[in-house]
Structures are given as structure tokens and as C-alpha cells.
Amino acid sequence: MAQGKVYSSAKAALADVQDGSTILVSGFAGYGVAWSLLDALVEVGSKDLTVIYRDGPLPEGTGARLPAINNLVTNGLVTKLISPLPFLPGNGGAIEERWLSGDLQIEILPQGILVERLRAGGAGIGGVFLPTALGTRFEGDKERRAFAQGEAVLELPLKADYALIRVAAADTLGNSIYDGSGRNWAPIMAMAARVTIAETGRIVEPGELDPEAIISPGIFVNRIVAAE
Amino acid sequence: MPQKLDELSMARRAASELQPGQLVALGSGLPARVAEVAPPRAPLQLLSDSGALGYRPSTAGLAAVGPSLTGPDGVPVALAEGGSVVGTADWAAMLRGGHVDVAVVQPARVTASGDLIGWTTAATPGLFAPGRTVDLAAGARKVIAMLPHTGSDGSPNILADSSPVADGRACVDIIITDIAVIRVEEGGLVLAEVAPGWSYDDVAALTGASLSCADDLKEIAPSLEALNAEPPGKVYPDAPSAIRDIADGATVMIDGFGGPGGMAHYLLVSLRDQGTRGLTIISNTIGIARSVNFGTPPGKLAIDHSILVDNGQVAKAIASYPVSPSMSNPSSFELAYRRNEVELELVPQGTLAERLRAGGAGIYAFYTPTGVGTLIAEGKESRVIDGKEYILEEGLRADYCLIRGHKADTMGNVVYKGTSRNFNAVMAPSARITIVEVDEVVEPGQLDPELIVTPGIYVDRLVVRPRDFSPYE
């Protein structure tokens, strides 16, 4: 019998992450972060990772206010970051140090463009014309075109190998709901990754979640682990 | 020098720029403090990219409606009654789609032409990480910049010349500093207000761009009382009054899937009775339920778009299913089409949904693989991206959108029931005026904020379908 979606541990759910993978990490200011999966990914030790995330400053009182992916970077597992704001200015920590020393590449994207590029990747869209980057450094040499509403810039889709998300509850089919600010990037990231792994404090049987309330249908969630 | 304004006084002055009923996106730093001074019960919807729509500080004394939420700075907030939870993509779509009335940002620097550099951009030299700033600057209809007038070394933060790392071009409308309020006008910067004790000369000396003085230079003394005024209500007494201003030639979106369910029948009947002509209808079908009477009681006819077609009101349809599934029972639209009375633009169903979403989310056009190599691709740009062929499709917008909800609160937040959800979530944001027909209107706070599918910011009018109204005639 094929294994269901529920894995015995975060580490088991990450066992096939190859070196060089691209990984989406959800989270905003510490809300909706898959901490167990991030810890386990350090243990798994896959290298040369590209990580796409928008963590934002962690809430007051959580210590150093370092981004959730700090451990991955400190352990030398990350080659490249794609983020609108990879660290809180003044609290750059290992991310800033490694970037300054040339050991870490960082690509900066405005967050609305990043999230729409991920949605395009997840929804099978080949590219979107957005007005956001017009006239800014983010326009670069991208194609600019005029439409009835005005000029817009072609933004290409982004996809990833894995998405590590935190959900408030999931049923064993992967149908997931979120809690407040924990929603943030997760529903989009879940669509944009080949394998989405959801960490949750509550795993329930199919039928227990209100079908009208499900935000991420199980088709977008491949693996489920209990938060450790 | 006289005293400078403290942060909360600046926030109060920024809040006084707002109007009741507006949707206001706040950035981090000084803008986040606007939430602290906004009257707790004022009809002002504050939006944070943390997913909080309609929030106040957790200290505002509101019953903590809803779930665990943070504001833009990572500080916990509470939803006001009628607030809802959204994702980051929704936040971005609200901005890009032109739904946000005002954005409040904290730039490190602003220029005479209204360009801005976000504080995180300036504080990450070489990386220039804007976070949310570019989206706020590009998307909102009005941009308020809040910043200290000078840096810690006394150098001006308002400059004449722009920088290659500007996060927004010609986007700032008004600058609120700790000593002045400055309007960004076509001819340059105009000093409108000064902090108590400050003069034009004092402010001009600390400004790095040429600054003219308003004829009626005032002292900063904001009042927030006007913010408590109730905006016009969204609940209309009946369908005829809610659709009265739909004029001949209007483009109207109508929801619905295939059969008679999930369609705003009460609004449709009123639109027929009003007799508005020359309509362009955007919808999945253009009336097939009536031709085959799916699930219709014996002796009755299903109400659908056909009643508008039969009444000679439809000039054009943009639809996925314009024909009846039964050859022997053609739809009204098919018959009208054969008589050359109506035009048709045929759109595959998934492309229709995506074009609607694009229209509401400020995506001007997109490449889709659907329809490549078919008649749908004729006349459209085709392009190979990353080894795969796509065609270009543009966003769709309309004057009006008529949709069927289940329940709404008086602020326009809507939940649906079963498959009546269908196109609603993507149609509601894509029309200038969205009118929703519901079974029940409740007070704000009575709908679970996590379950709201269409936030009230997308809904302009609400009508309750009378209990004795039948979707069959």
C-alpha cells in the first residue's frame, strides 16, 4: 500500500531533498513559519539550496529578530536567496555577513511581484504583465508593453522543488486551513512547488474540516507532518 | 529651534488625510502608528501585508474578533468587526488592482517630483531591499509619505534630485514630517502646514529641494472627528433600486455555472424589467439553464440570462458556454446569434476565470497555454516561454457585476454556499460596481473572518433576495 500523505517526522518528509533544490518558505514576522521543517532541513543537510521567502521582522520579544531561515544560512546550506527583504536592516546576522563576503547570492524582488510570479508558476501561467516595476530598478531590461490600462512589464513565473508551509490544521488528504497572519504566502507557495510539505499542530480525518473553509485544497499539499 | 512633532502627532496628521470608508494600506515604522491613532470604531479599513484587513491595535479595546494576527511591524493586532483575513497575493492584488485608496509609507528620502526611497531600501546599501514599499508606492491611488524632516546628522530627507534606487516614481502626493506638511504638486513642493512655532524659513532651510509656501500656511492641528462619519450604507431596499443606474450600453458580469443555481436571479429579473439595452454580458454561460431546464419544477422555466436576450437587451456576450447542450432546444442566445442580433466572444472557461482575476488584480495581460493551436488562438500573440507555447490574453473588467452570495454583513463581506461560489471571487473585484444578492444580511462581526471569500472592499451594494422569490417563472 502506498504511503499516505502523513509522514512520521519532519526529517522523514524532507529525506529526498537533493542538493541544489529550490525551496519556498512561508512566514510573515514569525507567523505561519514551519519551524520543525526548517530545523529538520538543517539536519538533513542538503546543500546549495535556493530559498525564496518573505519572513519580515519577528515580533518584539523573540530575541535577535533574525529571519526564520537564519539557521540554514549559518550552516552553509544556502547558495541563493530570493526575497523582498531578506533581513531586518540592522539585524542582518549571518545572511548579511555571507552576502558581504560573497558566499551568498541575494536576488531582491518587490513582494507583490514575487508573490504574483509564484502564483503564475503555480497556476500554469507563462508570464504576467504587471505595472508595479515601471520606472524602477526592478524594470531592468524586461519587456515593457502598452495596454488599454497603461504600460506594464513582463514578469515570468517562478516555481520551486519544495514548499515548506505551516498550516493551522490539515486533514490526512492535505486539505488545509490557516490561522490569521499564518496564511500569508502559504496558499500561493503550496501551488508553486512540485512537493509541498505542510507542518501542523492538528491533523484530522477527512470530513472534519468545513469544506467551505478550506483554503489550500489537498491537491496542493503532498506531505503532512506534525509540528515537533 | 521649536519642538518637533512626536511620532503619534505625525500619525494623527496622517490619519486626518483619510476619509471614512477608505481602504488604507499601512507600511512599517511610522505608518504602522496610524493604526494607533485611528478612532477604533471609525469606518476605516486598515490593511497590512500580514493578512489583516480591517484591523486596529490589540490595545484598541475591541473585542478580539478573530484569529492571531500581526500588523506590518510584527506587533499583534485585532480585527475590527467586519474585518477579514487575506493572503499576501490578495494584498498585492488589492494594491495593483486599484482598490486601495491610500498607502502610507515611510521613505528614507522623498524628492521634489514625488519619487521615494523606502527606509529598508536605504538601510540595506548594495542590496536595496524594498520589502513592501514598491507595491505600496505603485498601487495606491494616494500615497502619504511619513518621515523625519532630516536625518540624524541634520541633513535633509527631502531632496531635489532622484536616485536610481527609487522605489516609486512620481508617486507621493503629500509628505508629513516632524515639522511640516508638504504637498507634492506638478510645479514642485508646496509647504501647506508647519508644526507649532516653526516658520516657512525654518522649514525651507532644512529642505533639500525648492519649496514654495502656500498662501494660507497653517499650523498642524489635525482633527480626526470627520473619520467617524458613516459612509453611505451598502444595503439597498430592493433589486430595482440597486440596479437603477445600469445604463444602456453597460458591460455587466453575471455569475453562475451551468444550471439555475448560484445566479443572481432577483437582480436579473429586475434588470429585465428595467429594460436596459445594448448590454455586453460577461458570464460563463449566456443562458442555457432555461433551454434545458435543469432541475426545474414541471411547468416552470428557469430564470437565467435568456430573459435579457429574449427582451432584446443583449448586444454582445463574452462567454464560455453560449450554446444549449441540447441540439433540439437551442438557447435564446443561439437563436439571436443565428439572426445576427448579437455578437459573441468565445472564451474557454478557465481563461475566462483567469481574465476576470487579472482584471481585478491589476494584471494587464498574461500568457496561458489554454487554447494554443485552436481557433481560440487566432489573432492572438503566441509565444514560446521556457520551451512551452502560450497565447496572450488580456484582463477583463466591467461596469457592473451581479453575483449571488449566501450571507453578507452590512460592510459587504460575503460568504457563498456550495457551487454558488463559482466565478464570484474573481468577478467581484473586476467591476466598477459590484452588486450582491444574498439570502441574509448580518451585522459586521457575525461572519467568521477566516471564512469570508469576498471582502467588503469589493462589494458596493447588497440586496436581500425576498424569501418568496422563485428562481423559476
XYZ file of C-alpha atoms in Angstrom:
701
model
C 0.000 0.000 0.000
C 1.285 3.392 -0.928
C 2.255 5.653 1.896
C -0.376 8.258 2.750
C 0.483 11.926 2.979
C 1.192 11.889 6.704
C 4.898 11.393 7.444
C 6.310 10.173 10.711
C 8.630 13.132 11.186
C 9.748 16.351 9.603
C 13.063 14.713 8.741
C 11.338 11.813 7.002
C 9.259 14.242 4.956
C 12.426 16.010 3.803
C 14.570 12.941 3.154
C 14.527 13.310 -0.640
C 15.556 16.973 -0.763
C 18.501 16.968 -3.144
C 21.414 19.370 -3.160
C 20.623 22.320 -5.406
C 16.898 22.325 -4.682
C 14.792 25.472 -4.728
C 12.707 25.802 -1.575
C 9.822 28.100 -0.744
C 9.469 29.023 2.913
C 6.252 30.645 4.103
C 6.006 33.063 7.003
C 5.452 36.642 7.994
C 7.008 38.040 11.155
C 7.249 34.550 12.598
C 3.587 33.743 11.880
C 2.980 30.718 9.705
C 6.594 29.506 9.766
C 7.270 25.763 9.517
C 9.860 25.758 12.295
C 10.060 21.961 12.646
C 10.630 21.528 8.930
C 13.285 24.250 8.889
C 15.094 22.627 11.818
C 14.875 19.232 10.147
C 16.180 20.615 6.870
C 19.339 21.674 8.693
C 19.678 18.100 9.980
C 19.070 16.623 6.531
C 21.882 18.885 5.382
C 21.004 19.310 1.699
C 23.351 21.905 0.260
C 23.405 24.541 -2.421
C 19.799 25.482 -1.743
C 17.956 28.408 -3.269
C 15.443 29.717 -0.745
C 12.543 32.015 -1.578
C 10.861 33.684 1.387
C 9.464 36.828 2.956
C 9.776 36.473 6.659
C 9.716 40.028 7.889
C 10.789 41.151 11.308
C 9.963 38.722 14.069
C 7.722 40.082 16.805
C 9.235 42.027 19.684
C 10.453 39.823 22.474
C 11.597 36.962 20.245
C 15.246 37.717 20.792
C 17.520 38.542 17.903
C 14.690 39.115 15.405
C 16.546 37.023 12.870
C 14.735 35.549 9.888
C 13.392 32.034 10.190
C 15.883 30.723 7.656
C 18.881 32.009 9.590
C 19.933 28.521 10.680
C 20.019 27.241 7.120
C 22.318 30.075 6.158
C 24.515 29.761 9.241
C 25.021 26.091 8.428
C 26.206 26.985 4.935
C 23.369 25.186 3.173
C 22.108 28.135 1.131
C 23.641 29.447 -2.091
C 20.991 31.931 -3.047
C 18.077 33.821 -1.528
C 15.198 35.424 -3.371
C 13.319 37.809 -1.096
C 11.830 41.304 -0.898
C 13.558 41.913 2.429
C 15.944 39.110 3.401
C 16.638 40.509 6.862
C 15.603 43.364 9.059
C 18.040 46.240 8.451
C 20.407 46.445 11.374
C 19.882 42.755 12.215
C 21.425 41.123 9.172
C 23.279 38.416 11.085
C 24.746 35.550 9.099
C 22.753 36.440 5.997
C 24.267 39.877 5.710
C 27.762 38.633 6.601
C 27.745 35.904 3.975
C 26.305 38.206 1.387
C 29.011 40.807 2.123
C 31.722 38.143 1.883
C 30.378 36.925 -1.445
C 29.370 33.476 -0.162
C 25.642 34.078 -0.613
C 23.773 35.486 -3.582
C 20.662 37.523 -2.928
C 18.083 38.486 -5.518
C 15.719 41.227 -4.384
C 12.162 41.433 -5.712
C 9.259 43.607 -4.577
C 6.932 41.344 -2.644
C 3.849 41.874 -4.799
C 5.831 40.925 -7.897
C 7.357 37.913 -6.159
C 4.018 36.574 -4.963
C 2.413 37.037 -8.388
C 5.325 35.295 -10.105
C 4.851 32.374 -7.721
C 1.132 32.330 -8.399
C 1.849 32.297 -12.140
C 4.210 29.370 -11.588
C 1.598 27.519 -9.603
C -1.283 28.302 -11.970
C 0.496 27.401 -15.218
C 0.667 30.982 -16.439
C 3.615 31.677 -18.763
C 4.049 35.271 -17.681
C 2.130 38.291 -16.442
C 2.237 41.939 -17.442
C 2.302 43.945 -14.211
C 2.593 47.727 -13.833
C 4.428 47.541 -10.494
C 8.045 47.724 -11.648
C 7.578 50.533 -14.179
C 10.296 53.135 -13.917
C 12.036 51.425 -11.016
C 15.267 49.447 -10.921
C 13.133 46.296 -10.987
C 12.057 47.025 -14.544
C 15.599 46.413 -15.787
C 15.589 45.199 -19.363
C 12.313 43.339 -19.028
C 9.830 43.735 -21.861
C 7.576 46.766 -21.482
C 4.305 46.932 -23.379
C 1.311 49.271 -23.611
C -2.208 48.038 -22.887
C -5.546 49.786 -22.603
C -4.925 50.451 -18.885
C -1.380 51.675 -19.434
C 2.115 50.305 -19.642
C 3.170 47.109 -17.909
C 6.254 44.956 -17.533
C 6.516 41.244 -18.311
C 7.208 39.168 -15.202
C 7.987 35.473 -15.606
C 6.680 32.623 -13.460
C 8.622 31.126 -10.578
C 8.378 27.524 -9.469
C 10.187 25.514 -6.871
C 11.000 21.968 -5.893
C 9.615 22.184 -2.353
C 7.418 24.455 -0.296
C 7.648 24.304 3.492
C 4.488 25.743 4.963
C 2.789 25.892 8.327
C -0.957 25.327 8.479
C -3.379 25.563 11.393
C -4.931 22.193 10.592
C -4.786 19.643 7.804
C -6.771 16.535 7.126
C -4.963 13.410 6.006
C -5.742 14.295 2.373
C -3.841 17.550 2.810
C -6.803 19.931 2.841
C -5.588 22.821 4.957
C -6.786 25.842 6.863
C -4.775 28.671 8.352
C -4.904 30.892 11.385
C -4.769 34.675 10.992
C -1.468 36.024 9.776
C -0.258 32.443 9.410
C -1.918 32.365 5.993
C 0.425 34.874 4.322
C 2.397 33.253 1.458
C 1.472 29.618 2.127
C -1.532 29.158 -0.197
C 0.451 30.547 -3.140
C 3.667 28.707 -2.285
C 1.721 25.452 -1.948
C 0.653 25.825 -5.596
C 4.084 26.778 -6.902
C 6.133 23.842 -5.602
C 6.474 20.333 -7.002
C 6.287 18.961 -3.449
C 4.544 20.915 -0.708
C 5.137 19.841 2.868
C 2.761 21.176 5.486
C 3.591 21.224 9.170
C 0.688 21.477 11.568
C -0.311 21.174 15.172
C -3.539 19.446 14.201
C -4.030 16.537 11.808
C -7.646 15.438 11.386
C -9.609 12.897 9.384
C -11.181 13.845 6.025
C -14.594 15.359 6.616
C -13.649 17.086 9.829
C -12.787 20.408 8.199
C -15.608 22.582 6.882
C -15.277 22.255 3.078
C -16.204 25.930 2.666
C -13.340 26.914 4.964
C -10.519 25.045 3.242
C -8.004 27.475 1.793
C -5.439 25.048 0.361
C -7.116 22.013 -1.211
C -5.282 18.757 -0.644
C -4.212 18.594 -4.278
C -1.635 21.249 -3.432
C -0.341 19.563 -0.278
C 1.775 16.448 -0.791
C 3.133 15.697 2.670
C 1.962 16.434 6.182
C 3.937 16.320 9.381
C 3.027 17.009 12.981
C 4.824 20.050 14.353
C 7.536 18.868 16.741
C 14.540 75.584 17.360
C 10.941 74.886 18.382
C 9.905 71.382 19.301
C 9.309 68.761 16.630
C 6.180 66.636 16.468
C 6.376 63.233 18.108
C 5.505 60.088 16.184
C 1.902 59.891 17.343
C 1.286 63.526 16.420
C 2.635 62.778 12.942
C 0.399 59.720 12.794
C -2.581 61.852 13.787
C -1.826 64.305 10.988
C -1.541 61.399 8.518
C -4.828 59.930 9.742
C -6.554 63.267 9.197
C -5.807 62.874 5.464
C -8.056 59.811 5.378
C -11.768 59.669 4.709
C -14.477 57.429 6.115
C -14.923 54.234 4.137
C -11.442 54.233 2.657
C -9.156 51.222 2.338
C -5.758 52.237 3.687
C -2.599 50.129 3.369
C -0.009 50.778 6.037
C 3.716 50.188 5.816
C 6.027 49.564 8.750
C 7.607 52.159 11.025
C 5.794 55.491 11.334
C 2.865 54.427 9.104
C 2.091 51.494 11.406
C 1.366 54.069 14.127
C -1.564 55.439 12.120
C -3.464 52.373 13.345
C -2.894 53.533 16.923
C -4.498 56.927 16.410
C -7.324 55.953 14.036
C -10.577 56.143 16.000
C -11.264 52.486 16.963
C -14.777 52.414 15.533
C -14.281 54.752 12.566
C -15.336 53.166 9.261
C -11.775 52.998 8.025
C -10.371 49.713 6.735
C -6.702 49.346 7.553
C -4.786 46.779 5.519
C -1.493 45.105 6.373
C 0.503 42.671 4.267
C 0.418 40.386 7.293
C -3.078 39.481 6.090
C -5.071 41.761 8.377
C -7.859 43.628 6.574
C -9.857 45.944 8.825
C -7.631 45.903 11.918
C -6.736 48.015 14.902
C -4.017 47.646 17.521
C -4.757 44.876 20.005
C -4.868 47.637 22.605
C -7.752 49.457 20.896
C -10.283 47.892 23.232
C -12.066 45.980 20.511
C -13.417 42.595 21.358
C -10.661 40.458 19.871
C -12.620 39.357 16.873
C -10.949 36.508 15.069
C -7.593 34.891 14.970
C -3.990 35.589 15.775
C -2.878 38.477 13.665
C 0.039 40.804 13.382
C 0.366 44.246 11.837
C 3.042 45.333 9.364
C 5.642 45.596 12.139
C 5.131 42.168 13.672
C 3.137 43.638 16.563
C -0.113 41.784 17.367
C -3.328 43.431 16.165
C -7.033 42.660 16.390
C -9.636 42.662 13.666
C -12.361 45.235 13.933
C -15.853 43.928 13.406
C -16.207 43.290 9.706
C -12.500 42.652 9.256
C -11.209 39.612 7.427
C -8.072 37.581 6.829
C -6.345 37.670 3.455
C -3.172 36.213 1.983
C -0.168 38.049 0.560
C -1.360 37.581 -3.023
C -4.706 39.156 -2.092
C -2.894 42.098 -0.512
C -0.832 42.598 -3.673
C -3.905 42.290 -5.906
C -5.779 44.899 -3.867
C -2.941 47.358 -4.399
C -2.203 46.608 -8.029
C -5.882 46.395 -8.942
C -6.512 49.956 -7.787
C -8.647 49.010 -4.788
C -6.506 50.718 -2.154
C -7.441 54.357 -1.634
C -4.393 55.394 0.343
C -0.995 53.915 1.155
C 1.057 55.316 3.995
C 4.779 54.640 3.678
C 7.948 55.656 5.449
C 10.582 56.602 2.929
C 14.151 57.401 3.879
C 14.034 60.111 1.243
C 11.480 61.845 -0.958
C 12.185 64.042 -3.966
C 10.567 67.184 -5.346
C 8.959 65.123 -8.099
C 7.416 62.696 -5.613
C 9.894 59.836 -6.017
C 10.625 57.882 -2.870
C 13.215 55.527 -1.436
C 11.867 53.208 1.261
C 13.599 53.105 4.618
C 14.563 49.449 4.246
C 15.983 50.155 0.793
C 18.192 52.914 2.173
C 19.172 50.806 5.182
C 20.382 47.871 3.074
C 23.066 49.521 0.906
C 24.013 47.451 -2.111
C 21.054 45.132 -1.659
C 18.420 47.875 -1.669
C 15.657 45.639 -0.309
C 12.292 47.386 -0.580
C 10.093 44.788 1.126
C 6.563 46.051 0.511
C 7.450 49.622 -0.488
C 7.412 49.288 -4.279
C 3.951 47.724 -4.183
C 2.576 50.407 -1.873
C 4.084 53.206 -3.963
C 2.875 51.835 -7.300
C -0.564 50.646 -6.343
C -2.413 53.075 -4.138
C -4.432 55.964 -5.511
C -2.912 58.341 -2.978
C 0.449 57.943 -1.284
C 1.260 59.637 2.020
C 4.936 59.731 2.928
C 5.758 59.985 6.645
C 9.355 60.638 7.623
C 11.573 62.771 9.840
C 12.335 66.011 8.030
C 16.065 65.477 8.463
C 18.427 62.591 9.132
C 20.115 62.128 12.495
C 23.034 64.224 11.188
C 20.689 67.081 10.289
C 20.865 66.518 6.529
C 17.593 66.932 4.638
C 15.492 63.890 3.771
C 13.560 65.836 1.139
C 15.771 66.260 -1.897
C 15.696 67.864 -5.311
C 17.108 65.011 -7.329
C 16.088 61.425 -7.570
C 18.141 58.310 -7.135
C 18.495 55.240 -9.349
C 17.274 53.107 -6.438
C 13.934 54.935 -6.088
C 11.178 52.517 -5.067
C 8.483 54.664 -6.668
C 8.419 57.363 -9.304
C 6.209 60.459 -9.054
C 4.017 58.617 -6.599
C 3.998 60.694 -3.391
C 1.065 63.071 -3.001
C 1.749 64.503 0.419
C 4.713 64.495 2.784
C 4.188 64.573 6.535
C 7.307 65.214 8.595
C 8.005 66.086 12.196
C 7.941 69.782 11.330
C 5.819 70.219 8.193
C 3.137 69.083 5.807
C 4.212 69.445 2.196
C 2.106 68.859 -0.891
C 3.776 67.419 -3.969
C 2.354 69.373 -6.886
C 3.185 69.484 -10.584
C 5.147 72.671 -10.145
C 7.085 71.335 -7.147
C 6.796 71.166 -3.386
C 4.366 73.413 -1.534
C 4.576 73.945 2.220
C 0.989 73.691 3.471
C 1.386 73.396 7.243
C 4.075 73.798 9.876
C 4.481 72.395 13.382
C 3.701 74.903 16.145
C 6.416 77.543 16.370
C 8.008 76.726 13.004
C 8.122 79.186 10.109
C 8.432 78.770 6.358
C 12.063 79.897 6.565
C 12.875 77.341 9.279
C 11.416 74.524 7.202
C 12.893 75.680 3.896
C 16.354 75.781 5.475
C 16.061 72.071 6.337
C 14.627 71.054 2.961
C 16.939 69.939 0.162
C 14.583 70.992 -2.635
C 12.971 74.228 -3.610
C 9.868 74.800 -1.541
C 7.106 77.288 -2.161
C 4.771 78.485 0.549
C 1.010 78.056 0.420
C -0.918 81.346 0.576
C -2.799 80.016 3.572
C 0.060 78.428 5.508
C -1.427 76.801 8.605
C -0.236 75.282 11.815
C -0.553 71.495 12.023
C -3.668 70.819 14.103
C -5.329 67.666 12.890
C -8.850 66.698 13.783
C -9.984 63.123 13.369
C -13.636 63.641 14.137
C -14.682 63.554 10.480
C -13.370 59.990 10.304
C -16.270 58.756 12.398
C -18.869 59.781 9.802
C -20.678 56.768 8.434
C -20.172 56.313 4.694
C -23.302 55.594 2.639
C -24.740 52.202 3.511
C -24.377 49.282 1.091
C -27.713 47.614 1.757
C -30.375 48.573 -0.808
C -34.080 48.094 -0.134
C -34.670 46.033 -3.270
C -33.138 44.907 -6.550
C -34.655 47.637 -8.742
C -33.053 50.392 -6.657
C -29.688 48.595 -6.660
C -29.502 48.325 -10.458
C -31.220 51.598 -11.349
C -28.084 53.287 -12.680
C -27.131 50.482 -15.066
C -27.364 52.402 -18.332
C -27.764 51.322 -21.941
C -24.501 50.003 -23.343
C -23.108 48.917 -19.968
C -20.849 45.889 -19.555
C -22.268 43.574 -16.909
C -20.734 40.477 -15.343
C -23.180 37.820 -14.259
C -22.149 34.870 -12.132
C -23.398 31.323 -12.393
C -22.142 27.958 -13.520
C -24.453 25.922 -15.715
C -27.774 25.256 -14.152
C -30.012 27.683 -12.340
C -28.010 27.606 -9.076
C -25.621 30.279 -7.937
C -27.100 33.025 -10.055
C -28.421 36.417 -9.000
C -31.936 35.753 -10.287
C -33.592 38.570 -8.382
C -31.165 41.101 -9.862
C -31.541 39.531 -13.315
C -35.314 39.854 -13.251
C -35.001 43.491 -12.187
C -32.538 44.156 -14.996
C -35.018 42.667 -17.444
C -37.867 44.713 -16.023
C -35.749 47.862 -16.223
C -35.256 47.176 -19.939
C -31.670 48.450 -20.195
C -30.418 47.768 -23.725
C -27.207 47.244 -25.632
C -25.636 45.270 -22.796
C -22.374 43.374 -23.028
C -22.668 40.377 -20.738
C -19.613 38.597 -19.346
C -20.569 35.217 -17.958
C -19.796 31.522 -18.059
C -22.955 30.662 -19.971
C -25.165 33.192 -21.650
C -28.266 31.350 -20.596
C -28.541 27.600 -21.040
C -30.455 26.640 -17.890
C -33.708 27.881 -19.393
C -33.270 25.978 -22.657
C -32.943 22.591 -20.977
C -34.496 23.419 -17.608
C -32.006 21.562 -15.421
C -33.777 20.673 -12.207
C -36.680 22.975 -12.973
C -40.092 22.164 -11.466
C -42.653 20.931 -14.052
C -44.446 23.685 -15.925
C -41.857 26.298 -14.966
C -38.948 27.960 -16.756
C -35.555 28.585 -15.152
C -34.568 32.219 -14.879
C -31.208 32.944 -16.477
C -29.542 35.303 -18.960
C -32.086 34.217 -21.579
C -34.650 36.595 -20.122
C -32.385 39.517 -21.083
C -31.725 38.058 -24.542
C -35.419 37.424 -25.191
C -36.132 41.000 -24.181
C -33.686 42.320 -26.792
C -31.337 43.787 -24.184
C -28.092 41.970 -25.054
C -25.731 43.244 -27.757
C -22.757 41.058 -27.002
C -21.689 38.144 -24.856
C -18.244 37.196 -23.639
C -18.850 33.630 -22.533
C -17.663 30.044 -22.413
C -20.943 28.199 -22.971
C -23.144 30.161 -25.347
C -24.997 27.136 -26.695
C -27.540 24.788 -25.249
C -26.374 21.228 -24.542
C -29.488 20.110 -26.417
C -29.483 20.488 -30.211
C -33.273 20.390 -30.250
C -33.654 23.064 -27.579
C -31.374 25.933 -28.647
C -30.822 28.715 -26.158
C -32.260 32.172 -26.680
C -28.755 33.449 -27.333
C -28.141 30.844 -30.056
C -31.309 31.864 -31.803
C -30.426 35.560 -31.533
C -26.927 34.802 -32.816
C -28.313 32.981 -35.838
C -30.465 36.035 -36.527
C -27.300 38.197 -36.371
C -28.717 40.196 -33.499
C -25.873 39.594 -31.058
C -22.096 39.371 -31.057
C -20.114 36.688 -29.305
C -16.582 36.476 -27.954
C -15.889 32.896 -27.037
C -13.548 32.342 -24.081
C -12.563 28.972 -22.610
C -13.868 28.657 -19.069
C -10.505 28.612 -17.310
C -9.274 31.500 -19.429
C -12.442 33.412 -18.564
C -11.803 32.949 -14.833
C -8.178 33.965 -15.249
C -9.046 37.014 -17.368
C -11.527 38.072 -14.701
C -8.978 37.625 -11.950
C -6.453 39.596 -13.994
C -8.949 42.412 -14.491
C -9.492 42.805 -10.779
C -5.909 42.173 -9.712
C -4.183 44.744 -11.930
C -2.666 42.163 -14.259
C -2.965 43.782 -17.659
C -2.361 40.574 -19.620
C -0.971 37.076 -19.186
C 0.297 34.145 -21.185
C -1.770 30.972 -20.944
C -1.249 27.598 -22.620
C -5.014 27.078 -22.906
C -6.212 27.326 -26.484
C -2.819 27.083 -28.178
C -3.281 25.575 -31.633
C -7.064 26.005 -31.568
C -9.429 28.583 -33.031
C -9.156 30.434 -29.718
C -5.566 31.340 -30.612
C -6.498 33.061 -33.864
C -5.474 36.700 -33.900
C -3.692 36.413 -30.569
C 0.005 36.673 -29.909
C 1.643 33.321 -29.480
C 4.925 32.966 -27.665
C 7.253 30.223 -26.516
C 8.392 30.717 -22.935
C 10.804 28.247 -21.386
C 10.084 25.732 -24.150
C 6.292 25.883 -23.936
C 3.847 27.695 -26.188
C 1.399 30.225 -24.782
C -1.066 32.781 -26.071
C -1.592 36.256 -24.697
C -4.905 37.047 -23.040
C -5.909 40.373 -21.505
C -7.698 41.113 -18.246
C -11.445 41.713 -18.280
C -13.226 44.500 -16.456
C -16.837 45.589 -16.380
C -19.081 48.410 -15.264
C -21.235 46.178 -13.080
C -21.062 42.721 -11.581
C -24.186 40.899 -10.417
C -23.470 37.976 -8.146
C -25.223 35.616 -5.814
C -23.938 35.273 -2.286
C -25.287 33.375 0.675
C -24.719 35.743 3.574
C -23.217 39.189 3.774
C -22.580 41.611 6.573
C -23.530 45.267 6.155
C -19.922 46.081 5.206
C -20.261 43.847 2.164
C -18.227 40.846 3.313
C -19.710 37.830 1.559
C -19.726 34.069 2.035
C -21.118 31.648 -0.524
C -22.745 28.283 -0.333
C -21.545 25.280 -2.276
C -21.064 25.664 -6.015
C -22.687 29.084 -5.974
C -19.172 30.312 -5.245
C -18.103 29.607 -8.857
C -16.866 32.831 -10.550
C -17.779 35.203 -7.737
C -14.399 35.548 -6.101
C -12.800 36.658 -9.373
C -15.725 38.724 -10.681
C -16.376 40.844 -7.608
C -13.040 42.720 -7.791
C -13.243 43.236 -11.555
C -16.227 45.552 -11.855
C -16.598 49.227 -11.053
C -19.822 48.475 -9.144
C -20.393 45.031 -7.641
C -23.925 44.163 -6.535
C -24.533 41.040 -4.479
C -27.833 39.282 -3.934
C -27.868 37.342 -0.675
C -30.255 35.348 1.472
C -29.395 37.234 4.606
C -27.589 40.369 5.741
C -25.998 40.253 9.191
C -24.086 42.732 11.336
C -20.309 43.110 10.964
C -18.522 40.605 13.171
C -21.075 37.853 12.656
C -19.205 36.208 9.787
C -16.050 34.259 10.643
C -13.202 36.479 9.319
C -11.293 33.385 8.134
C -14.249 32.262 6.016
C -15.017 35.475 4.178
C -14.443 34.785 0.491
C -15.208 38.234 -0.916
C -14.086 41.066 1.371
C -16.431 44.021 1.590
C -13.946 46.297 -0.134
C -15.009 44.629 -3.382
C -18.744 44.922 -2.766
C -20.654 48.131 -3.385
C -24.290 47.144 -2.983
C -26.244 44.400 -1.250
C -29.758 43.199 -1.855
C -31.650 40.541 0.068
C -33.497 38.080 -2.152
C -37.076 38.010 -0.845
C -37.954 34.728 0.844
C -40.836 34.140 -1.535
C -38.792 34.891 -4.641
C -38.626 31.934 -7.030
C -35.774 31.354 -9.476
C -38.346 29.810 -11.793
C -41.205 31.509 -13.558
